[in-house]
Structures are given as C-alpha cells and as structure tokens.
C-alpha cells in the first residue's frame, strides 16, 4: 500500500470523477482513492465508497449526511458534509494528488486550498483558471504544488510542449468539435431544444459542459485555461474546428513545424497521463484505428452563429474580473436553458447583459472574486427572469 499514489477526487460521481475511478480500478497496484467527494448524489457516493474503500467520503449537500454516515461509518470509512468540510479536506494528509472534477465556480476555493497544502492538482475543473487564473497561478508559484491538465486539449498541448522551449512557440491550435449545431443555420439554432443540445457528437460528458460545447463557450474557456496553464500570450492561442475530435490539439513552432497529439476521444487518456504524472501507463485496449477515420477536417469557427467564442478574446484583453463575470452569468444561463426558461440563443445575451451591469475590477483579490461571482449570479438571474417572461 505504501507505494500507491493516494488520490482525492473532488466530484467523484460526475463524468470525469467516475472515469477517474475506472482508471484507478485499472491500476490497483499504482493508485488508491483515499478521499471521495460528491455534490448531491449520495447513493452513487455510497456505492463508490463500498467499492473503493476510501478513508473519507464527503458530501456537499449536508441534508444527505445522515444516510452517508449511517452506511459508511460502521465500515470504518469516515464521513463529513458541507462546503467547509470539503475545503478543509484539501489539507488532509491521506492523499497527495487531487483530481478537481467538480463543475463550475465551486472548484475554485477547494483547489486554492489544495495548492496551499502543496498537493498535486490534476485539473479537470477549467472554471478554476477561467474565474481566477491570476491568483491561482500566483498561489502555484508560491507553493510546492504542481498542476497537470485533465482537459483533453490541454493534455495534448502539454504533451506537444514536452522537450520544447516555450519561446519557440509560434501558436497553439486548440481543436474544437464544433458541437452538435456546427452545421445548422442561425435560424435552426434559434429553435434547438434541450435534448438537441445535450446530444454531443463525439464526447459523452456532463450536462453543463455539453451545453458549453454547443454554444462554444467551452472553447472560449479553454483558450483562457490555456493562457494560464502555459503562460501564453492570448494572441498565440487559436481555436480551430475539427469535427472528428481525433487531433486533440496542436502546437506550431517558430520553424513552422507542428506537433499534434492524436487519439480516440476518451477522457481516460488524459486522466491516465495526469495521474501518471506524464508517465505513459499501458492501456492495451485503447487503440486508434485510422481506417475508421479516413478524413480529418479542419475549419474556422463561425463567430456569427457561435458568438460565445468571441468572449475569450474579450475576457483576455479586458482582464480583471471579466472572465469571472462571464462564468457566473453562463452558469445561471445554462441552468435556465436546461430548465427550459430561456432559449439556447439567449445564453449569449444573458452573458453580455450581465457583463454590462457588473463593475470592472482590474486586479481583483480572492475576496473580490467571491463577491463578483455572487453579484454576477444575481444580476444574471434577474436578466434570465426578464427573458423568460418575454417568451
Ligand atoms: Mg476540452
């Protein structure tokens, strides 16, 4: 047991969380899940704890605590509940790596705590860097903590940059599937349903990121994420639509050479690479058959039909709390769309209206980000209600 890498999973019952547990189960001599943290899905968390026998199982939703503790405590698995308990758990000695697989803004505070505690971060929660990339990078530079990306594009970029000088990078080409509405007209996009938007062509993911892929805000977020992860000038990161999702991203160097990382669209690949800390684990079952992909295509993203993609440039040029506002407004807008309160094409207007209402802060502190997130969420809630009444 002593040589196992001990892993905490923040968001163990979501899409990345369950796939991380699949990877852990594939390498029982190498990895051990010692802390499992979930939001509300107590039954799944209990099942996972029974299978993986962590030291701790923690649930954000405190109303579910009794059920969790009654089943797990008699088995010697310790339990806790609530956001404070989650934040505090990031300092536990019983793990060295945390996979941040939670969705949205909620990843920020626990990730900062884990960085301060010197943990290795396998970053799947891109919003942490979108919301507050400057203070997260500062915390990383002041700690022995390290961060490896789990996002497939960023894992690809990381792999392309191994052994290269960062000042020899001409540009990073971040690929995008284009989502389920890539070939629809603006008129057709204005009529799409929740069911249409939840049907992603290549990736099976959680609901929130699937909607973000459909609006292409996910790609805007990934540009911001890449800017912080790789300390790149914003104008060096270019999105390119690649509907087959086989090329996970590319890096072009100053001599014109381009390196790419390819593979089947499967999140377990970047999860393995991050958990192995760039050591390439054997995965004999994973195999890209090129004969099934005779054509790989590339095209420019369409900013008219997918205006959310333009928010990356706006956020990075304006800086400060801009991306924090965009993220908060988007979380509210996506929820409203999923609840059928607003139309798909109203997600972007909710974000831009919210941006116009929230005062700009050039160099926000952690407390400023927390307050700005709250303020932007309530402004976005008001705006979505206004839109929903008009329907
Ligand atoms: Mg991605």
Short mmCIF file of C-alpha atoms and ligand atoms in Angstrom, two decimals:
data_model
loop_
_atom_site.label_atom_id
_atom_site.label_comp_id
_atom_site.label_asym_id
_atom_site.label_seq_id
_atom_site.Cartn_x
_atom_site.Cartn_y
_atom_site.Cartn_z
CA UNK A 1 0.00 0.00 0.00
CA UNK A 2 2.79 2.40 0.83
CA UNK A 3 3.86 2.96 -2.76
CA UNK A 4 0.40 3.73 -4.01
CA UNK A 5 -0.35 7.19 -5.23
CA UNK A 6 -3.14 8.37 -2.96
CA UNK A 7 -5.85 10.26 -4.76
CA UNK A 8 -8.70 12.54 -3.73
CA UNK A 9 -11.50 13.10 -6.22
CA UNK A 10 -13.40 16.35 -5.94
CA UNK A 11 -16.62 15.50 -7.79
CA UNK A 12 -16.36 11.70 -7.79
CA UNK A 13 -19.88 10.99 -9.04
CA UNK A 14 -19.71 13.16 -12.18
CA UNK A 15 -18.46 12.19 -15.61
CA UNK A 16 -14.72 12.81 -15.00
CA UNK A 17 -14.99 11.51 -11.42
CA UNK A 18 -16.42 8.14 -12.45
CA UNK A 19 -13.91 7.81 -15.30
CA UNK A 20 -11.08 8.60 -12.86
CA UNK A 21 -12.32 5.75 -10.66
CA UNK A 22 -12.34 3.47 -13.72
CA UNK A 23 -8.67 4.35 -14.30
CA UNK A 24 -7.85 3.79 -10.62
CA UNK A 25 -9.55 0.39 -10.81
CA UNK A 26 -7.42 -0.50 -13.86
CA UNK A 27 -4.17 0.08 -11.96
CA UNK A 28 -4.77 -1.28 -8.44
CA UNK A 29 -1.03 -1.60 -7.75
CA UNK A 30 -0.41 2.02 -8.60
CA UNK A 31 -3.37 4.11 -7.44
CA UNK A 32 -5.65 4.24 -4.41
CA UNK A 33 -8.66 6.53 -3.99
CA UNK A 34 -8.49 7.77 -0.41
CA UNK A 35 -10.96 10.69 -0.45
CA UNK A 36 -14.21 10.74 -2.45
CA UNK A 37 -16.17 13.98 -2.57
CA UNK A 38 -19.58 14.40 -4.19
CA UNK A 39 -22.14 17.17 -4.52
CA UNK A 40 -25.60 15.67 -4.04
CA UNK A 41 -25.60 12.09 -5.38
CA UNK A 42 -25.35 10.27 -2.07
CA UNK A 43 -26.35 6.82 -3.36
CA UNK A 44 -23.64 6.84 -6.01
CA UNK A 45 -21.11 8.10 -3.48
CA UNK A 46 -22.02 5.27 -1.09
CA UNK A 47 -21.66 2.70 -3.88
CA UNK A 48 -18.27 4.11 -4.85
CA UNK A 49 -17.11 4.09 -1.23
CA UNK A 50 -18.21 0.46 -0.81
CA UNK A 51 -16.22 -0.49 -3.89
CA UNK A 52 -13.08 1.63 -3.41
CA UNK A 53 -12.91 1.79 0.41
CA UNK A 54 -11.53 5.33 0.74
CA UNK A 55 -10.55 6.80 4.11
CA UNK A 56 -13.10 9.59 3.65
CA UNK A 57 -16.40 10.08 1.83
CA UNK A 58 -17.68 13.65 1.87
CA UNK A 59 -20.89 15.13 0.50
CA UNK A 60 -21.54 18.82 -0.18
CA UNK A 61 -25.29 18.55 0.42
CA UNK A 62 -25.49 18.36 4.22
CA UNK A 63 -29.10 17.08 4.13
CA UNK A 64 -27.71 13.76 2.82
CA UNK A 65 -25.15 13.37 5.60
CA UNK A 66 -27.14 11.06 7.82
CA UNK A 67 -27.60 8.44 5.14
CA UNK A 68 -23.91 8.63 4.19
CA UNK A 69 -22.63 8.28 7.75
CA UNK A 70 -25.07 5.53 8.72
CA UNK A 71 -23.87 3.27 5.92
CA UNK A 72 -20.16 4.08 5.86
CA UNK A 73 -19.06 4.90 9.42
CA UNK A 74 -19.67 1.31 10.71
CA UNK A 75 -17.30 0.14 7.96
CA UNK A 76 -14.53 2.46 9.18
CA UNK A 77 -14.97 4.99 6.36
CA UNK A 78 -15.05 8.48 7.80
CA UNK A 79 -17.72 10.88 6.59
CA UNK A 80 -18.35 14.62 6.54
CA UNK A 81 -20.68 17.09 4.84
CA UNK A 82 -20.86 20.69 3.69
CA UNK A 83 -18.67 23.08 1.72
CA UNK A 84 -16.41 23.93 4.69
CA UNK A 85 -15.68 20.23 5.26
CA UNK A 86 -14.75 19.92 1.57
CA UNK A 87 -12.44 22.92 1.74
CA UNK A 88 -10.80 21.57 4.91
CA UNK A 89 -10.40 18.08 3.41
CA UNK A 90 -7.99 19.52 0.84
CA UNK A 91 -5.41 19.69 3.63
CA UNK A 92 -5.74 16.03 4.71
CA UNK A 93 -2.51 14.02 4.82
CA UNK A 94 -4.15 10.89 3.37
CA UNK A 95 -3.72 11.97 -0.29
CA UNK A 96 -1.08 13.63 -2.43
CA UNK A 97 -3.00 14.26 -5.67
CA UNK A 98 -6.46 15.73 -6.13
CA UNK A 99 -8.47 15.38 -9.32
CA UNK A 100 -10.64 18.51 -9.44
CA UNK A 101 -13.59 17.09 -11.36
CA UNK A 102 -16.31 19.32 -9.98
CA UNK A 103 -18.33 21.61 -12.26
CA UNK A 104 -18.18 25.39 -12.32
CA UNK A 105 -17.14 28.08 -9.85
CA UNK A 106 -17.40 25.68 -6.90
CA UNK A 107 -13.98 24.28 -7.82
CA UNK A 108 -12.10 27.49 -7.04
CA UNK A 109 -11.87 27.56 -3.24
CA UNK A 110 -11.03 23.88 -2.65
CA UNK A 111 -8.44 23.99 -5.45
CA UNK A 112 -6.78 27.04 -3.88
CA UNK A 113 -6.72 25.22 -0.52
CA UNK A 114 -5.14 22.15 -2.14
CA UNK A 115 -2.50 24.35 -3.77
CA UNK A 116 -1.71 25.98 -0.44
CA UNK A 117 -1.40 22.49 1.09
CA UNK A 118 1.17 21.56 -1.60
CA UNK A 119 -0.99 18.91 -3.29
CA UNK A 120 -0.57 17.85 -6.89
CA UNK A 121 -3.54 19.10 -8.89
CA UNK A 122 -4.97 17.11 -11.81
CA UNK A 123 -7.13 19.93 -13.16
CA UNK A 124 -10.42 18.94 -14.74
CA UNK A 125 -12.32 21.95 -13.38
CA UNK A 126 -11.33 24.54 -16.00
CA UNK A 127 -13.51 27.19 -14.34
CA UNK A 128 -10.89 27.47 -11.57
CA UNK A 129 -8.49 29.04 -14.09
CA UNK A 130 -11.24 30.84 -16.02
CA UNK A 131 -12.57 32.61 -12.94
CA UNK A 132 -9.32 33.49 -11.17
CA UNK A 133 -6.34 32.34 -13.25
CA UNK A 134 -4.08 35.12 -11.95
CA UNK A 135 -4.44 34.31 -8.25
CA UNK A 136 -4.37 30.54 -8.89
CA UNK A 137 -1.07 30.87 -10.80
CA UNK A 138 0.34 33.11 -8.07
CA UNK A 139 -0.64 30.54 -5.42
CA UNK A 140 1.03 27.80 -7.52
CA UNK A 141 4.25 29.81 -7.79
CA UNK A 142 4.32 30.27 -4.01
CA UNK A 143 3.72 26.59 -3.23
CA UNK A 144 5.36 23.25 -3.99
CA UNK A 145 2.06 22.25 -5.60
CA UNK A 146 2.03 21.33 -9.30
CA UNK A 147 -0.82 21.34 -11.81
CA UNK A 148 -1.38 18.97 -14.72
CA UNK A 149 -4.34 19.36 -17.08
CA UNK A 150 -7.02 16.69 -17.48
CA UNK A 151 -8.87 18.64 -20.18
CA UNK A 152 -8.12 16.69 -23.40
CA UNK A 153 -6.97 19.75 -25.40
CA UNK A 154 -4.66 20.96 -22.64
CA UNK A 155 -3.27 17.49 -22.06
CA UNK A 156 -2.49 17.44 -25.81
CA UNK A 157 -0.81 20.86 -25.70
CA UNK A 158 1.18 19.79 -22.65
CA UNK A 159 2.35 16.64 -24.47
CA UNK A 160 3.34 18.70 -27.54
CA UNK A 161 5.37 21.09 -25.38
CA UNK A 162 7.43 18.41 -23.62
CA UNK A 163 11.09 18.97 -24.52
CA UNK A 164 10.44 22.30 -26.27
CA UNK A 165 11.46 25.86 -25.41
CA UNK A 166 8.43 27.99 -24.64
CA UNK A 167 9.88 30.96 -26.53
CA UNK A 168 9.94 28.82 -29.72
CA UNK A 169 6.14 28.51 -29.78
CA UNK A 170 4.53 30.41 -32.66
CA UNK A 171 0.97 29.44 -31.83
CA UNK A 172 -1.18 26.89 -30.09
CA UNK A 173 -4.00 25.43 -32.18
CA UNK A 174 -6.73 24.32 -29.83
CA UNK A 175 -9.18 22.00 -31.54
CA UNK A 176 -12.95 22.15 -31.09
CA UNK A 177 -15.51 19.58 -32.22
CA UNK A 178 -17.90 22.41 -33.08
CA UNK A 179 -20.61 20.74 -31.01
CA UNK A 180 -23.97 19.36 -32.16
CA UNK A 181 -25.04 22.54 -34.03
CA UNK A 182 -21.95 23.07 -36.17
CA UNK A 183 -23.80 22.58 -39.45
CA UNK A 184 -27.09 24.28 -38.51
CA UNK A 185 -28.15 27.70 -39.81
CA UNK A 186 -28.67 30.59 -37.37
CA UNK A 187 -32.43 30.14 -37.86
CA UNK A 188 -32.24 26.44 -36.96
CA UNK A 189 -30.03 27.16 -33.94
CA UNK A 190 -32.64 29.58 -32.60
CA UNK A 191 -35.11 26.68 -32.37
CA UNK A 192 -32.99 23.93 -30.79
CA UNK A 193 -34.27 22.08 -27.74
CA UNK A 194 -32.53 20.98 -24.55
CA UNK A 195 -32.50 17.42 -25.88
CA UNK A 196 -30.79 18.54 -29.11
CA UNK A 197 -28.14 20.46 -27.16
CA UNK A 198 -27.42 17.56 -24.81
CA UNK A 199 -26.56 15.28 -27.69
CA UNK A 200 -22.84 15.82 -28.31
CA UNK A 201 -21.49 14.06 -31.43
CA UNK A 202 -18.17 12.76 -30.02
CA UNK A 203 -17.89 13.16 -26.26
CA UNK A 204 -20.11 11.79 -23.52
CA UNK A 205 -19.91 14.46 -20.81
CA UNK A 206 -21.88 16.12 -18.03
CA UNK A 207 -24.86 18.36 -18.93
CA UNK A 208 -23.20 21.71 -18.18
CA UNK A 209 -20.09 21.16 -20.30
CA UNK A 210 -22.20 19.64 -23.09
CA UNK A 211 -24.21 22.87 -23.32
CA UNK A 212 -20.97 24.88 -23.12
CA UNK A 213 -19.69 22.83 -26.08
CA UNK A 214 -22.86 23.53 -28.04
CA UNK A 215 -22.52 27.32 -27.52
CA UNK A 216 -18.73 27.03 -27.97
CA UNK A 217 -18.23 28.93 -24.72
CA UNK A 218 -16.36 25.80 -23.63
CA UNK A 219 -13.75 26.62 -26.27
CA UNK A 220 -13.54 30.23 -25.10
CA UNK A 221 -12.97 28.91 -21.57
CA UNK A 222 -10.31 26.52 -22.85
CA UNK A 223 -8.46 29.41 -24.52
CA UNK A 224 -8.46 31.22 -21.17
CA UNK A 225 -7.42 28.00 -19.41
CA UNK A 226 -4.50 27.55 -21.87
CA UNK A 227 -3.41 31.16 -21.39
CA UNK A 228 -2.90 30.50 -17.65
CA UNK A 229 -1.69 26.89 -17.77
CA UNK A 230 1.04 27.54 -20.32
CA UNK A 231 1.67 31.25 -19.64
CA UNK A 232 0.89 32.12 -23.29
CA UNK A 233 0.17 35.48 -24.83
CA UNK A 234 -3.57 35.44 -25.67
CA UNK A 235 -2.98 36.14 -29.38
CA UNK A 236 -0.93 32.93 -29.64
CA UNK A 237 -3.93 30.69 -28.93
CA UNK A 238 -6.14 29.96 -31.92
CA UNK A 239 -9.27 27.79 -31.91
CA UNK A 240 -9.82 25.51 -34.89
CA UNK A 241 -12.89 23.37 -35.53
CA UNK A 242 -12.08 19.68 -36.06
CA UNK A 243 -15.35 17.74 -36.04
CA UNK A 244 -13.82 14.24 -35.69
CA UNK A 245 -12.16 15.03 -32.29
CA UNK A 246 -9.13 12.86 -33.14
CA UNK A 247 -6.48 15.60 -33.11
CA UNK A 248 -6.78 16.82 -29.52
CA UNK A 249 -4.73 19.99 -30.13
CA UNK A 250 -1.52 21.15 -31.84
CA UNK A 251 1.45 23.42 -31.26
CA UNK A 252 3.20 25.27 -34.07
CA UNK A 253 6.83 26.28 -33.50
CA UNK A 254 8.85 29.19 -34.90
CA UNK A 255 10.42 27.00 -37.62
CA UNK A 256 6.97 26.09 -38.98
CA UNK A 257 6.92 22.58 -37.51
CA UNK A 258 3.62 21.50 -35.97
CA UNK A 259 3.27 18.83 -33.29
CA UNK A 260 -0.10 17.26 -32.60
CA UNK A 261 -1.42 14.69 -30.15
CA UNK A 262 -3.99 12.27 -31.56
CA UNK A 263 -6.12 9.53 -30.07
CA UNK A 264 -9.62 8.21 -29.79
CA UNK A 265 -11.93 10.67 -27.97
CA UNK A 266 -11.72 9.14 -24.49
CA UNK A 267 -11.14 11.19 -21.34
CA UNK A 268 -9.42 8.23 -19.70
CA UNK A 269 -6.33 9.03 -21.82
CA UNK A 270 -5.71 12.50 -20.35
CA UNK A 271 -6.75 11.20 -16.90
CA UNK A 272 -4.09 8.45 -17.10
CA UNK A 273 -1.47 10.94 -18.29
CA UNK A 274 -2.21 13.31 -15.40
CA UNK A 275 -2.40 10.59 -12.73
CA UNK A 276 0.79 9.02 -14.07
CA UNK A 277 2.41 12.49 -13.93
CA UNK A 278 3.34 12.24 -17.63
CA UNK A 279 4.47 8.60 -17.30
CA UNK A 280 2.74 6.68 -20.08
CA UNK A 281 0.78 3.86 -18.49
CA UNK A 282 -0.05 0.76 -20.53
CA UNK A 283 -3.62 0.76 -21.84
CA UNK A 284 -3.70 -2.03 -24.43
CA UNK A 285 -7.44 -1.69 -25.04
CA UNK A 286 -7.10 1.90 -26.29
CA UNK A 287 -6.30 1.96 -29.98
CA UNK A 288 -6.97 4.45 -32.74
CA UNK A 289 -7.91 2.67 -35.96
CA UNK A 290 -7.11 5.16 -38.74
CA UNK A 291 -9.15 3.19 -41.26
CA UNK A 292 -12.25 4.27 -39.31
CA UNK A 293 -11.21 7.92 -39.75
CA UNK A 294 -10.14 8.25 -43.40
CA UNK A 295 -10.78 12.02 -43.36
CA UNK A 296 -9.74 14.52 -40.74
CA UNK A 297 -11.07 18.01 -41.45
CA UNK A 298 -10.42 21.49 -40.08
CA UNK A 299 -12.34 24.76 -40.38
CA UNK A 300 -12.52 28.23 -38.83
CA UNK A 301 -15.07 28.67 -36.04
CA UNK A 302 -18.08 30.79 -37.05
CA UNK A 303 -18.29 33.75 -34.67
CA UNK A 304 -21.67 34.85 -36.03
CA UNK A 305 -23.54 31.66 -35.24
CA UNK A 306 -21.45 30.98 -32.12
CA UNK A 307 -20.82 34.42 -30.58
CA UNK A 308 -19.70 32.91 -27.25
CA UNK A 309 -16.35 32.02 -28.82
CA UNK A 310 -15.56 35.77 -29.03
CA UNK A 311 -15.76 36.03 -25.24
CA UNK A 312 -12.26 34.52 -24.87
CA UNK A 313 -10.62 37.44 -26.64
CA UNK A 314 -12.81 39.93 -24.80
CA UNK A 315 -12.02 38.40 -21.40
CA UNK A 316 -8.28 38.14 -22.03
CA UNK A 317 -7.95 41.65 -23.49
CA UNK A 318 -10.01 43.31 -20.76
CA UNK A 319 -8.66 41.05 -17.97
CA UNK A 320 -9.53 41.63 -14.29
CA UNK A 321 -12.86 40.16 -13.21
CA UNK A 322 -14.25 39.85 -16.77
CA UNK A 323 -13.98 36.06 -17.09
CA UNK A 324 -15.36 35.62 -13.56
CA UNK A 325 -18.50 37.54 -14.62
CA UNK A 326 -18.80 35.56 -17.86
CA UNK A 327 -18.53 32.27 -15.98
CA UNK A 328 -21.11 33.24 -13.33
CA UNK A 329 -23.59 34.53 -15.93
CA UNK A 330 -23.10 31.40 -18.01
CA UNK A 331 -23.75 29.06 -15.07
CA UNK A 332 -27.07 30.82 -14.47
CA UNK A 333 -27.95 30.98 -18.18
CA UNK A 334 -27.17 27.28 -18.79
CA UNK A 335 -29.27 26.28 -15.80
CA UNK A 336 -32.15 28.43 -17.09
CA UNK A 337 -31.82 26.85 -20.54
CA UNK A 338 -31.75 23.32 -19.09
CA UNK A 339 -34.92 24.21 -17.13
CA UNK A 340 -36.45 25.48 -20.39
CA UNK A 341 -36.78 29.05 -19.06
CA UNK A 342 -34.70 30.67 -21.83
CA UNK A 343 -33.84 29.75 -25.40
CA UNK A 344 -30.44 28.41 -26.45
CA UNK A 345 -29.71 31.63 -28.36
CA UNK A 346 -30.44 33.68 -25.22
CA UNK A 347 -27.42 32.28 -23.35
CA UNK A 348 -25.05 34.75 -25.04
CA UNK A 349 -27.28 37.83 -24.46
CA UNK A 350 -27.63 36.90 -20.76
CA UNK A 351 -23.81 36.86 -20.50
CA UNK A 352 -23.32 40.15 -22.35
CA UNK A 353 -26.10 41.92 -20.40
CA UNK A 354 -24.55 40.72 -17.15
CA UNK A 355 -21.13 41.99 -18.26
CA UNK A 356 -22.57 45.45 -18.85
CA UNK A 357 -24.01 45.56 -15.32
CA UNK A 358 -21.06 44.42 -13.21
CA UNK A 359 -18.35 47.00 -12.37
CA UNK A 360 -14.91 46.22 -13.74
CA UNK A 361 -12.13 45.40 -11.27
CA UNK A 362 -8.64 45.44 -12.81
CA UNK A 363 -6.75 43.41 -10.17
CA UNK A 364 -9.26 41.51 -8.06
CA UNK A 365 -8.33 39.83 -4.78
CA UNK A 366 -9.74 36.42 -3.82
CA UNK A 367 -12.47 38.22 -1.83
CA UNK A 368 -13.27 40.39 -4.87
CA UNK A 369 -13.73 37.25 -6.99
CA UNK A 370 -16.04 35.72 -4.40
CA UNK A 371 -18.14 38.91 -4.24
CA UNK A 372 -18.09 39.38 -8.03
CA UNK A 373 -19.30 35.82 -8.59
CA UNK A 374 -22.24 36.42 -6.22
CA UNK A 375 -23.09 39.78 -7.77
CA UNK A 376 -22.91 38.45 -11.33
CA UNK A 377 -25.09 35.47 -10.45
CA UNK A 378 -27.85 37.62 -9.03
CA UNK A 379 -27.68 40.04 -11.97
CA UNK A 380 -27.80 37.09 -14.41
CA UNK A 381 -30.73 35.56 -12.51
CA UNK A 382 -32.69 38.82 -12.87
CA UNK A 383 -31.83 39.01 -16.57
CA UNK A 384 -32.87 35.40 -17.26
CA UNK A 385 -36.18 36.02 -15.49
CA UNK A 386 -36.78 39.02 -17.72
CA UNK A 387 -36.04 36.93 -20.83
CA UNK A 388 -38.16 34.04 -19.62
CA UNK A 389 -41.21 36.32 -19.07
CA UNK A 390 -40.89 37.61 -22.64
CA UNK A 391 -41.27 34.14 -24.12
MG1 LIG B 1 -11.86 20.03 -23.50
#
